[in-house]
PDB file of N, CA and C in Angstrom:
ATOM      1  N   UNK E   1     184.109 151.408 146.841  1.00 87.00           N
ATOM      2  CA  UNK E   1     185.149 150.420 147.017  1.00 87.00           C
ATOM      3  C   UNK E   1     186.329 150.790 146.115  1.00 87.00           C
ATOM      4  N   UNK E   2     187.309 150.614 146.507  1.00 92.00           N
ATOM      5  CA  UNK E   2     188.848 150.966 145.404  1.00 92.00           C
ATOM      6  C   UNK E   2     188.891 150.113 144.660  1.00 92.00           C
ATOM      7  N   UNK E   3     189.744 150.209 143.366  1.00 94.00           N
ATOM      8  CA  UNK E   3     190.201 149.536 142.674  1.00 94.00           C
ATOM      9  C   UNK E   3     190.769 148.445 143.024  1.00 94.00           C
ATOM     10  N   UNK E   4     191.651 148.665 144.309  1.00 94.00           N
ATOM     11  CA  UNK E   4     192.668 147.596 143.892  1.00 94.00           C
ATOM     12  C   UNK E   4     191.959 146.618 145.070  1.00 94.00           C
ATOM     13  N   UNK E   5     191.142 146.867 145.891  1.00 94.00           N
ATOM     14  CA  UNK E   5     190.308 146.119 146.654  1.00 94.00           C
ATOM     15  C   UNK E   5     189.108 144.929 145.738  1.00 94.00           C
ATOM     16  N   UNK E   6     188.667 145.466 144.687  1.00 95.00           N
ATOM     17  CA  UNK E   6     188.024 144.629 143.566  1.00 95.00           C
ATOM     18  C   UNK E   6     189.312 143.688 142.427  1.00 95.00           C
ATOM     19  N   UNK E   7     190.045 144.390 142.474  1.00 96.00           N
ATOM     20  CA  UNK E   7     191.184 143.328 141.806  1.00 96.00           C
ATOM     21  C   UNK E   7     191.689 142.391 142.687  1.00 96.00           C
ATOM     22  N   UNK E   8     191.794 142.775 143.659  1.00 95.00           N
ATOM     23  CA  UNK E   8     192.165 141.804 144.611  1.00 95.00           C
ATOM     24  C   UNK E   8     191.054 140.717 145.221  1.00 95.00           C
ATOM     25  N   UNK E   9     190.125 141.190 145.038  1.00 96.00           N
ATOM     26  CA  UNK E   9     188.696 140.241 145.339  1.00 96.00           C
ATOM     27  C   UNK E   9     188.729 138.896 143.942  1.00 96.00           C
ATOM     28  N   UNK E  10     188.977 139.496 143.018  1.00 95.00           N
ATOM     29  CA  UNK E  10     189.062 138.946 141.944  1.00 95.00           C
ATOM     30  C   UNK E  10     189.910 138.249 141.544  1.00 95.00           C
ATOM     31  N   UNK E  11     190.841 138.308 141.788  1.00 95.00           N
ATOM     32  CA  UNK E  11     192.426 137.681 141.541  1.00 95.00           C
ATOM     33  C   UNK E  11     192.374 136.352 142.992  1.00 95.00           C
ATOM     34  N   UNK E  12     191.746 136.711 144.076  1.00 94.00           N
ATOM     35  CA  UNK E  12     191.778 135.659 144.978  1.00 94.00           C
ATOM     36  C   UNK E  12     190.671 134.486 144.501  1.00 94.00           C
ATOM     37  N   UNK E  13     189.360 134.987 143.787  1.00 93.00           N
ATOM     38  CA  UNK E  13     188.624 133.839 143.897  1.00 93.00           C
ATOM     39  C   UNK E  13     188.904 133.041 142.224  1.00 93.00           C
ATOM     40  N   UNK E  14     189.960 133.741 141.644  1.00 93.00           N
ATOM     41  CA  UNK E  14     190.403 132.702 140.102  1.00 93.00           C
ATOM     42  C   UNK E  14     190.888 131.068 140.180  1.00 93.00           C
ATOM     43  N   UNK E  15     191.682 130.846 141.593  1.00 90.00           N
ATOM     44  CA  UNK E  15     192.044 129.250 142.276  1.00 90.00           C
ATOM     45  C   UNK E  15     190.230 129.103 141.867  1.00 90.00           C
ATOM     46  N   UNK E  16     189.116 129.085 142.129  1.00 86.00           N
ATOM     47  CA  UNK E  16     187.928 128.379 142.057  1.00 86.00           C
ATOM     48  C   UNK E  16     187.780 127.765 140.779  1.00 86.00           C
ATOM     49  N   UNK E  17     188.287 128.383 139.845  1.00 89.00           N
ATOM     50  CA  UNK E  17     188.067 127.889 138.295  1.00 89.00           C
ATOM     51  C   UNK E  17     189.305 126.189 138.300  1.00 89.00           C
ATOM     52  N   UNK E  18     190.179 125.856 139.276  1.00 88.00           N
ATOM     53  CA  UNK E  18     191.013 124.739 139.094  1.00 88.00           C
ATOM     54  C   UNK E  18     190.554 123.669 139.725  1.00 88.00           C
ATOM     55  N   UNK E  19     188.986 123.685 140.491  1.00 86.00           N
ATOM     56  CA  UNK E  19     188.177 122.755 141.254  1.00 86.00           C
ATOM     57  C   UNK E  19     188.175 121.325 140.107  1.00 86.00           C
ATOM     58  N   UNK E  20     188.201 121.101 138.627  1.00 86.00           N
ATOM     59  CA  UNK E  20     188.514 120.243 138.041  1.00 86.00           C
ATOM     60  C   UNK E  20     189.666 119.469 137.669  1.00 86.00           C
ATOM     61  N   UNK E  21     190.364 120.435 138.043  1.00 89.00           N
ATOM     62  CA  UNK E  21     191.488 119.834 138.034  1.00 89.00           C
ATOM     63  C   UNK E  21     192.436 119.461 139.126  1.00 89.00           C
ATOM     64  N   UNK E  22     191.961 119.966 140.340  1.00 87.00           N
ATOM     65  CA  UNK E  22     191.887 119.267 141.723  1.00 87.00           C
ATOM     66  C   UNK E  22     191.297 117.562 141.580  1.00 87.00           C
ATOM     67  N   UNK E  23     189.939 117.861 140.951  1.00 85.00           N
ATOM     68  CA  UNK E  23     189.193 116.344 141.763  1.00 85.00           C
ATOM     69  C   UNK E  23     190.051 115.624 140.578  1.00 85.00           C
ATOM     70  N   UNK E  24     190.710 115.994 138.977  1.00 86.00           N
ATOM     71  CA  UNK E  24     191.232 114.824 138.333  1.00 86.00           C
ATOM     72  C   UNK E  24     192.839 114.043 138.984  1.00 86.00           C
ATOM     73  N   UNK E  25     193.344 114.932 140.022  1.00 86.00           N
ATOM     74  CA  UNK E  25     193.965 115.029 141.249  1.00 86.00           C
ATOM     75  C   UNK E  25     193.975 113.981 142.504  1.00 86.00           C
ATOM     76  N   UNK E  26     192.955 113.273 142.348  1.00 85.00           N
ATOM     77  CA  UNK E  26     192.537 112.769 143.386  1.00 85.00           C
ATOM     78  C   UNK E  26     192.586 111.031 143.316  1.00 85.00           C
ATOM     79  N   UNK E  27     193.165 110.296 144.546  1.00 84.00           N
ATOM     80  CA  UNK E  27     193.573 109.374 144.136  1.00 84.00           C
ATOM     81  C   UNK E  27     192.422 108.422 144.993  1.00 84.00           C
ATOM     82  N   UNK E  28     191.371 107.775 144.110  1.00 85.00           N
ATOM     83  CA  UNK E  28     190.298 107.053 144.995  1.00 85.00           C
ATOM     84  C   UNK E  28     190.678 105.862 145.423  1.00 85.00           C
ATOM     85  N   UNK E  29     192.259 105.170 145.801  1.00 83.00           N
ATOM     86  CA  UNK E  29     192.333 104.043 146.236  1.00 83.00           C
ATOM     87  C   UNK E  29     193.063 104.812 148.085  1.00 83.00           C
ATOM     88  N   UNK E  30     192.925 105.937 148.270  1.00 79.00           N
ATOM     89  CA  UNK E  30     193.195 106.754 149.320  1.00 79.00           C
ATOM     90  C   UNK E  30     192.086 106.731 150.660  1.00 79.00           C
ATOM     91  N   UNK E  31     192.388 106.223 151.599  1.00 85.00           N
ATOM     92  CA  UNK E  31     191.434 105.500 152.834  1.00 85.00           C
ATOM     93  C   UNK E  31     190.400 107.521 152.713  1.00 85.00           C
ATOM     94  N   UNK E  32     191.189 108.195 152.773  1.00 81.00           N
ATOM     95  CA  UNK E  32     190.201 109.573 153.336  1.00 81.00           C
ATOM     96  C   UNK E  32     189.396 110.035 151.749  1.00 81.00           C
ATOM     97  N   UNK E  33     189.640 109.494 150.623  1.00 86.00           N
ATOM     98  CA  UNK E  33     188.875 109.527 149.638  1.00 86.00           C
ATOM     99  C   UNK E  33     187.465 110.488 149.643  1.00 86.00           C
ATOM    100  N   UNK E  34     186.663 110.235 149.986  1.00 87.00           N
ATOM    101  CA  UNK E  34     185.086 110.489 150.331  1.00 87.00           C
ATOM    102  C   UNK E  34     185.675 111.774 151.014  1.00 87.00           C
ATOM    103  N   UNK E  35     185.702 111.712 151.605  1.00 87.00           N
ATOM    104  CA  UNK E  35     186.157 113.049 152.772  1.00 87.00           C
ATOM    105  C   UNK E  35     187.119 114.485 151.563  1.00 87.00           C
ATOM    106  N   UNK E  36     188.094 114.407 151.049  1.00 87.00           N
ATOM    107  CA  UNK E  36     188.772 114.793 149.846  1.00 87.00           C
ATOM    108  C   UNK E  36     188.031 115.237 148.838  1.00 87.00           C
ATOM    109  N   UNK E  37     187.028 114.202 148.403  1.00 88.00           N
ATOM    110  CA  UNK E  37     186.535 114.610 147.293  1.00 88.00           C
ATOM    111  C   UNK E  37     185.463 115.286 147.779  1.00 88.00           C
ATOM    112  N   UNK E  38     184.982 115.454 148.686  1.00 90.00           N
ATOM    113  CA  UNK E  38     183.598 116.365 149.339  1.00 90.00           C
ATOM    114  C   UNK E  38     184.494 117.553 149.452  1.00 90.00           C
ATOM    115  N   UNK E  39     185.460 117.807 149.793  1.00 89.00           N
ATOM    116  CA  UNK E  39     186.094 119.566 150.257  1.00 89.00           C
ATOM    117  C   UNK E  39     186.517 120.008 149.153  1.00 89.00           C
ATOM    118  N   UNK E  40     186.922 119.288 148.026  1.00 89.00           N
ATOM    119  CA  UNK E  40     187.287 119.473 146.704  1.00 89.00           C
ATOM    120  C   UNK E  40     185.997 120.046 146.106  1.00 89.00           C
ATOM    121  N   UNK E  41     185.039 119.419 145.689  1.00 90.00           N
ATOM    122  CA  UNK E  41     183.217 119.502 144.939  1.00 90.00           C
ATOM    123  C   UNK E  41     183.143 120.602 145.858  1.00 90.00           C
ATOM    124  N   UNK E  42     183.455 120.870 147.410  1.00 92.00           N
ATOM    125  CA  UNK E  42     182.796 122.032 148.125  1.00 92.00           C
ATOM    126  C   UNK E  42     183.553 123.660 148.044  1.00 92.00           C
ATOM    127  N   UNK E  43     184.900 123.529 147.426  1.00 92.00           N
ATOM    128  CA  UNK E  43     185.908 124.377 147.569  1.00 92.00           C
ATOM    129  C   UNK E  43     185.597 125.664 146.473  1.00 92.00           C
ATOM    130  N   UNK E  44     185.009 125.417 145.067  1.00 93.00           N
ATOM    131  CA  UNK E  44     184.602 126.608 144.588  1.00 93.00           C
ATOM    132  C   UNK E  44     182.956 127.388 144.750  1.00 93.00           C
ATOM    133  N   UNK E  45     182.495 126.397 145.232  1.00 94.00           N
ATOM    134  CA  UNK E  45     180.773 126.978 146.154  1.00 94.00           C
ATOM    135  C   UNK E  45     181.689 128.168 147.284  1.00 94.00           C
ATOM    136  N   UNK E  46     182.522 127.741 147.853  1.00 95.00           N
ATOM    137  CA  UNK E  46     183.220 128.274 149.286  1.00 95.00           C
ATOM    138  C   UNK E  46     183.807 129.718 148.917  1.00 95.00           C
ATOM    139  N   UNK E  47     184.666 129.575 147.559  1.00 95.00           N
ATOM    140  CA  UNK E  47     185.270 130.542 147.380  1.00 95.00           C
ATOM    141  C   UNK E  47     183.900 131.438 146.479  1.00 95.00           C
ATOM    142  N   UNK E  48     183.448 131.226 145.573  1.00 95.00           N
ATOM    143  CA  UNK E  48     182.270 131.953 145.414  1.00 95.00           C
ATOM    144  C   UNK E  48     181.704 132.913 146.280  1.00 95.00           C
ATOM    145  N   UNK E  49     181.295 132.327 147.148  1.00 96.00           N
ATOM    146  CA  UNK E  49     180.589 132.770 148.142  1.00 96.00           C
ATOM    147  C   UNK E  49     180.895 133.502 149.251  1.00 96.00           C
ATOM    148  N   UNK E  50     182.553 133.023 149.583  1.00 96.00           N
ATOM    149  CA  UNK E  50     183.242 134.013 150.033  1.00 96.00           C
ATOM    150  C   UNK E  50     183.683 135.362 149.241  1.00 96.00           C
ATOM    151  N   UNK E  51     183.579 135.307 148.610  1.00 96.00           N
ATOM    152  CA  UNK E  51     184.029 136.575 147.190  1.00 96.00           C
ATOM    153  C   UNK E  51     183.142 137.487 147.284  1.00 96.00           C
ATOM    154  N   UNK E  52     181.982 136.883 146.988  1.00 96.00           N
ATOM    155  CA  UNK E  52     180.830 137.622 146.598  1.00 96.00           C
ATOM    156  C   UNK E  52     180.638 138.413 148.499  1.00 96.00           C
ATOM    157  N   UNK E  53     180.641 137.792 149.671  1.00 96.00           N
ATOM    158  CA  UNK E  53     180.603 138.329 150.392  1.00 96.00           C
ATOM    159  C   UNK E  53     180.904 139.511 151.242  1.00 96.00           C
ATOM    160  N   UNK E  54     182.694 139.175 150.662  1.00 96.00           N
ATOM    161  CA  UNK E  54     183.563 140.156 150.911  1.00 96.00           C
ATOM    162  C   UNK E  54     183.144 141.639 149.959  1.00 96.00           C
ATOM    163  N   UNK E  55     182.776 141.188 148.811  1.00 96.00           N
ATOM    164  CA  UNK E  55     182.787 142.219 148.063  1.00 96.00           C
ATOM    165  C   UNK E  55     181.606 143.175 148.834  1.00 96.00           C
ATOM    166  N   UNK E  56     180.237 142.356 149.181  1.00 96.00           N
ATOM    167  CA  UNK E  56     179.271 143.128 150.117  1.00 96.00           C
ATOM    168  C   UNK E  56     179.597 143.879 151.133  1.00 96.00           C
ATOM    169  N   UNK E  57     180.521 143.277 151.837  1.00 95.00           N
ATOM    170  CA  UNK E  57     180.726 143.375 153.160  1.00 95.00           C
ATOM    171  C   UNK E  57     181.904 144.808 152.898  1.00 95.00           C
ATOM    172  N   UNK E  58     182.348 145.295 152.337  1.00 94.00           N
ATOM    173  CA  UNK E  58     183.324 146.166 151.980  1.00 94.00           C
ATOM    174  C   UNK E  58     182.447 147.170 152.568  1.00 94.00           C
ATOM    175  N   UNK E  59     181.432 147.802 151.751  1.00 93.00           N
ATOM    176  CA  UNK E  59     180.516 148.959 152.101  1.00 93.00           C
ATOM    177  C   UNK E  59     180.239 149.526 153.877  1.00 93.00           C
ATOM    178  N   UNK E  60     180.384 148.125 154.157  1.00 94.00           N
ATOM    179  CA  UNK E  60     179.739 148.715 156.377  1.00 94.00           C
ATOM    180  C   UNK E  60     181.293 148.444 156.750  1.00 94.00           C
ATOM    181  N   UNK E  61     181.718 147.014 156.550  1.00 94.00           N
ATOM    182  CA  UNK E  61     182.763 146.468 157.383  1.00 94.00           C
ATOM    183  C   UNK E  61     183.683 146.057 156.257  1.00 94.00           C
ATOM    184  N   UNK E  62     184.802 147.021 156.694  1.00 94.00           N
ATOM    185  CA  UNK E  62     185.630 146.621 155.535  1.00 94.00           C
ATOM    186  C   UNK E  62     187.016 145.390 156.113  1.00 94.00           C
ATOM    187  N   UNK E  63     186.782 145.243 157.850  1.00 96.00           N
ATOM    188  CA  UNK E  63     187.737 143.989 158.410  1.00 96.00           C
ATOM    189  C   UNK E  63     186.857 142.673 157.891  1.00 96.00           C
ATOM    190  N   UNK E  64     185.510 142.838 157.817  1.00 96.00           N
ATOM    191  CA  UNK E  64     185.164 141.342 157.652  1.00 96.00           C
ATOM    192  C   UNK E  64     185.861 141.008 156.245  1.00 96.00           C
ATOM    193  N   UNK E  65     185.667 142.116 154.970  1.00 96.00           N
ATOM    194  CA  UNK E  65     186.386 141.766 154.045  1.00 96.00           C
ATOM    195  C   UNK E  65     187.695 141.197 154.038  1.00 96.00           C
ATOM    196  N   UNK E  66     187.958 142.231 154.661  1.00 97.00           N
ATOM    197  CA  UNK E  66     190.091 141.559 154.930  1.00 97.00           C
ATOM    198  C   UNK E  66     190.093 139.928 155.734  1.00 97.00           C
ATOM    199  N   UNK E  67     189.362 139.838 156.767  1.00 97.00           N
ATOM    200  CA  UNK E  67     189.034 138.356 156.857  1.00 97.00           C
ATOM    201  C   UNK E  67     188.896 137.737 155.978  1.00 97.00           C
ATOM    202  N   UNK E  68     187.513 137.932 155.294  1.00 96.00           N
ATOM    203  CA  UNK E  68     187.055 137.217 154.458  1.00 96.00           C
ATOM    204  C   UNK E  68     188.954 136.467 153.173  1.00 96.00           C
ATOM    205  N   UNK E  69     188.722 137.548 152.738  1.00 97.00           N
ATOM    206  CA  UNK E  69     189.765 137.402 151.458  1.00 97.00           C
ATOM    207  C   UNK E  69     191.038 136.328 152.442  1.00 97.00           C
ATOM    208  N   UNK E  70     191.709 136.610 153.848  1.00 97.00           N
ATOM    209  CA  UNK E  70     192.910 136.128 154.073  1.00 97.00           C
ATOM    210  C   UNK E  70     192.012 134.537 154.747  1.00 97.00           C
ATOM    211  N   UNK E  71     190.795 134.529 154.741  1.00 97.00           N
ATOM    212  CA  UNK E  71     190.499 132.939 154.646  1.00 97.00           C
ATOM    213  C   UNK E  71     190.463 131.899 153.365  1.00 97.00           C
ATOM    214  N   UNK E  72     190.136 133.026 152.643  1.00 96.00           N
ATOM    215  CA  UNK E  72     190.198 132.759 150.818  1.00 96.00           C
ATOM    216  C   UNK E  72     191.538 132.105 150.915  1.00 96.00           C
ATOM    217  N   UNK E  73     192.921 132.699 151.288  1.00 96.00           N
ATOM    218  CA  UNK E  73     194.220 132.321 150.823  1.00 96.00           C
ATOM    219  C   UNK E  73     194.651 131.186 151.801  1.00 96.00           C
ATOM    220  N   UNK E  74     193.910 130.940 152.532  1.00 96.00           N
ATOM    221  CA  UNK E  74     193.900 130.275 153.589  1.00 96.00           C
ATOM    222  C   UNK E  74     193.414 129.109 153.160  1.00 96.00           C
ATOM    223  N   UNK E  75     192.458 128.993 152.751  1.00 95.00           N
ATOM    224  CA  UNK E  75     191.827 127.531 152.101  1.00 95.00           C
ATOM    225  C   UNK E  75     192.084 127.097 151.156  1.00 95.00           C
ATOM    226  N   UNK E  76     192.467 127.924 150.204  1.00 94.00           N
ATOM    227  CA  UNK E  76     193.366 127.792 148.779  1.00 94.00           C
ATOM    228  C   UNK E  76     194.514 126.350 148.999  1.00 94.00           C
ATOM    229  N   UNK E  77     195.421 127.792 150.216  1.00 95.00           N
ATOM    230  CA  UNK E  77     196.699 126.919 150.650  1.00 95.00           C
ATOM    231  C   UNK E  77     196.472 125.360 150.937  1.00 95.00           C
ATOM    232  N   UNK E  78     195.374 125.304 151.865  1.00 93.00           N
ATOM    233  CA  UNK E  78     195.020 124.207 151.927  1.00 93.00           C
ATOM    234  C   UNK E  78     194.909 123.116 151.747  1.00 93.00           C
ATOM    235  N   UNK E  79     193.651 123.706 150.782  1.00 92.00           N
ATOM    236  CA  UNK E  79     193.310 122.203 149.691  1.00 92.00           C
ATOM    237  C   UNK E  79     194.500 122.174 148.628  1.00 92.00           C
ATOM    238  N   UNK E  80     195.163 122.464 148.538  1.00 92.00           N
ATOM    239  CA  UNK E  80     196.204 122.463 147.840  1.00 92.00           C
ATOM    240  C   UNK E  80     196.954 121.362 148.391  1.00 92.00           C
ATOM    241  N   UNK E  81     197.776 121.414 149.703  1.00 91.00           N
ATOM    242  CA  UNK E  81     198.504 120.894 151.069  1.00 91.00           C
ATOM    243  C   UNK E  81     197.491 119.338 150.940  1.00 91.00           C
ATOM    244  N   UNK E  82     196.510 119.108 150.793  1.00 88.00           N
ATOM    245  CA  UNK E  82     196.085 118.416 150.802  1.00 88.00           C
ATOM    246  C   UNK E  82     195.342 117.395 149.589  1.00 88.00           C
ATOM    247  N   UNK E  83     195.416 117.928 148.560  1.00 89.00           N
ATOM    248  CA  UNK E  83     195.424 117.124 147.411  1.00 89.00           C
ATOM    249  C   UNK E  83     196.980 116.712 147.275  1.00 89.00           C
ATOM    250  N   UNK E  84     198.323 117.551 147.226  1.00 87.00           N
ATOM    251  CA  UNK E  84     199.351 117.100 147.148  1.00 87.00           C
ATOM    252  C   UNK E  84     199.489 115.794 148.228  1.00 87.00           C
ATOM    253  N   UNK E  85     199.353 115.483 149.636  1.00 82.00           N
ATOM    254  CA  UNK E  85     199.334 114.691 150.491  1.00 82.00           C
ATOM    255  C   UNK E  85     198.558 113.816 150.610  1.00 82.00           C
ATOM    256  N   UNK E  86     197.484 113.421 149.916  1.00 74.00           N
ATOM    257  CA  UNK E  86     196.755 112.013 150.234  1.00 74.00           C
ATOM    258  C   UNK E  86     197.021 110.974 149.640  1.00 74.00           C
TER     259      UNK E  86
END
């Protein structure tokens, strides 16, 4: 695997370490509440796991990686879009 393919694996799943400071983010008088705070608690299991996958997946298939990672930035964006909006 290249270098800059592991820095880049790495540098995408660092948003997982702000999952606390997302849910202190979160406003529980908000009707979708429950729903928010479940994708929030679920969002660094997600990126974990996507990380760790991609990084596997490099060796046979190196598109699932490139998937993998541009869903990473993808869900990031997201829950982001969506803690700002509730």
């Amino acid at each position: 695997m290249p270098l800059y393919v592991k820095i880049l694996i790495v540098l995408l799943a660092l948003p997982l370490f702000s999952a606390l400071w997302l849910a202190g983010r979160l406003e529980p008088a908000s009707p979708i509440y429950p729903t928010v705070r479940l994708m929030v608690w679920l969002y660094p299991f997600y990126m974990l796991l996507s990380s760790w996958l991609a990084w596997k997946a490099w060796a046979e298939r190196q598109a699932v990686t490139w998937i993998l990672l541009a869903m990473e930035v993808l869900s990031t964006a997201s829950i982001y879009i969506l803690i700002a909006r509730q």
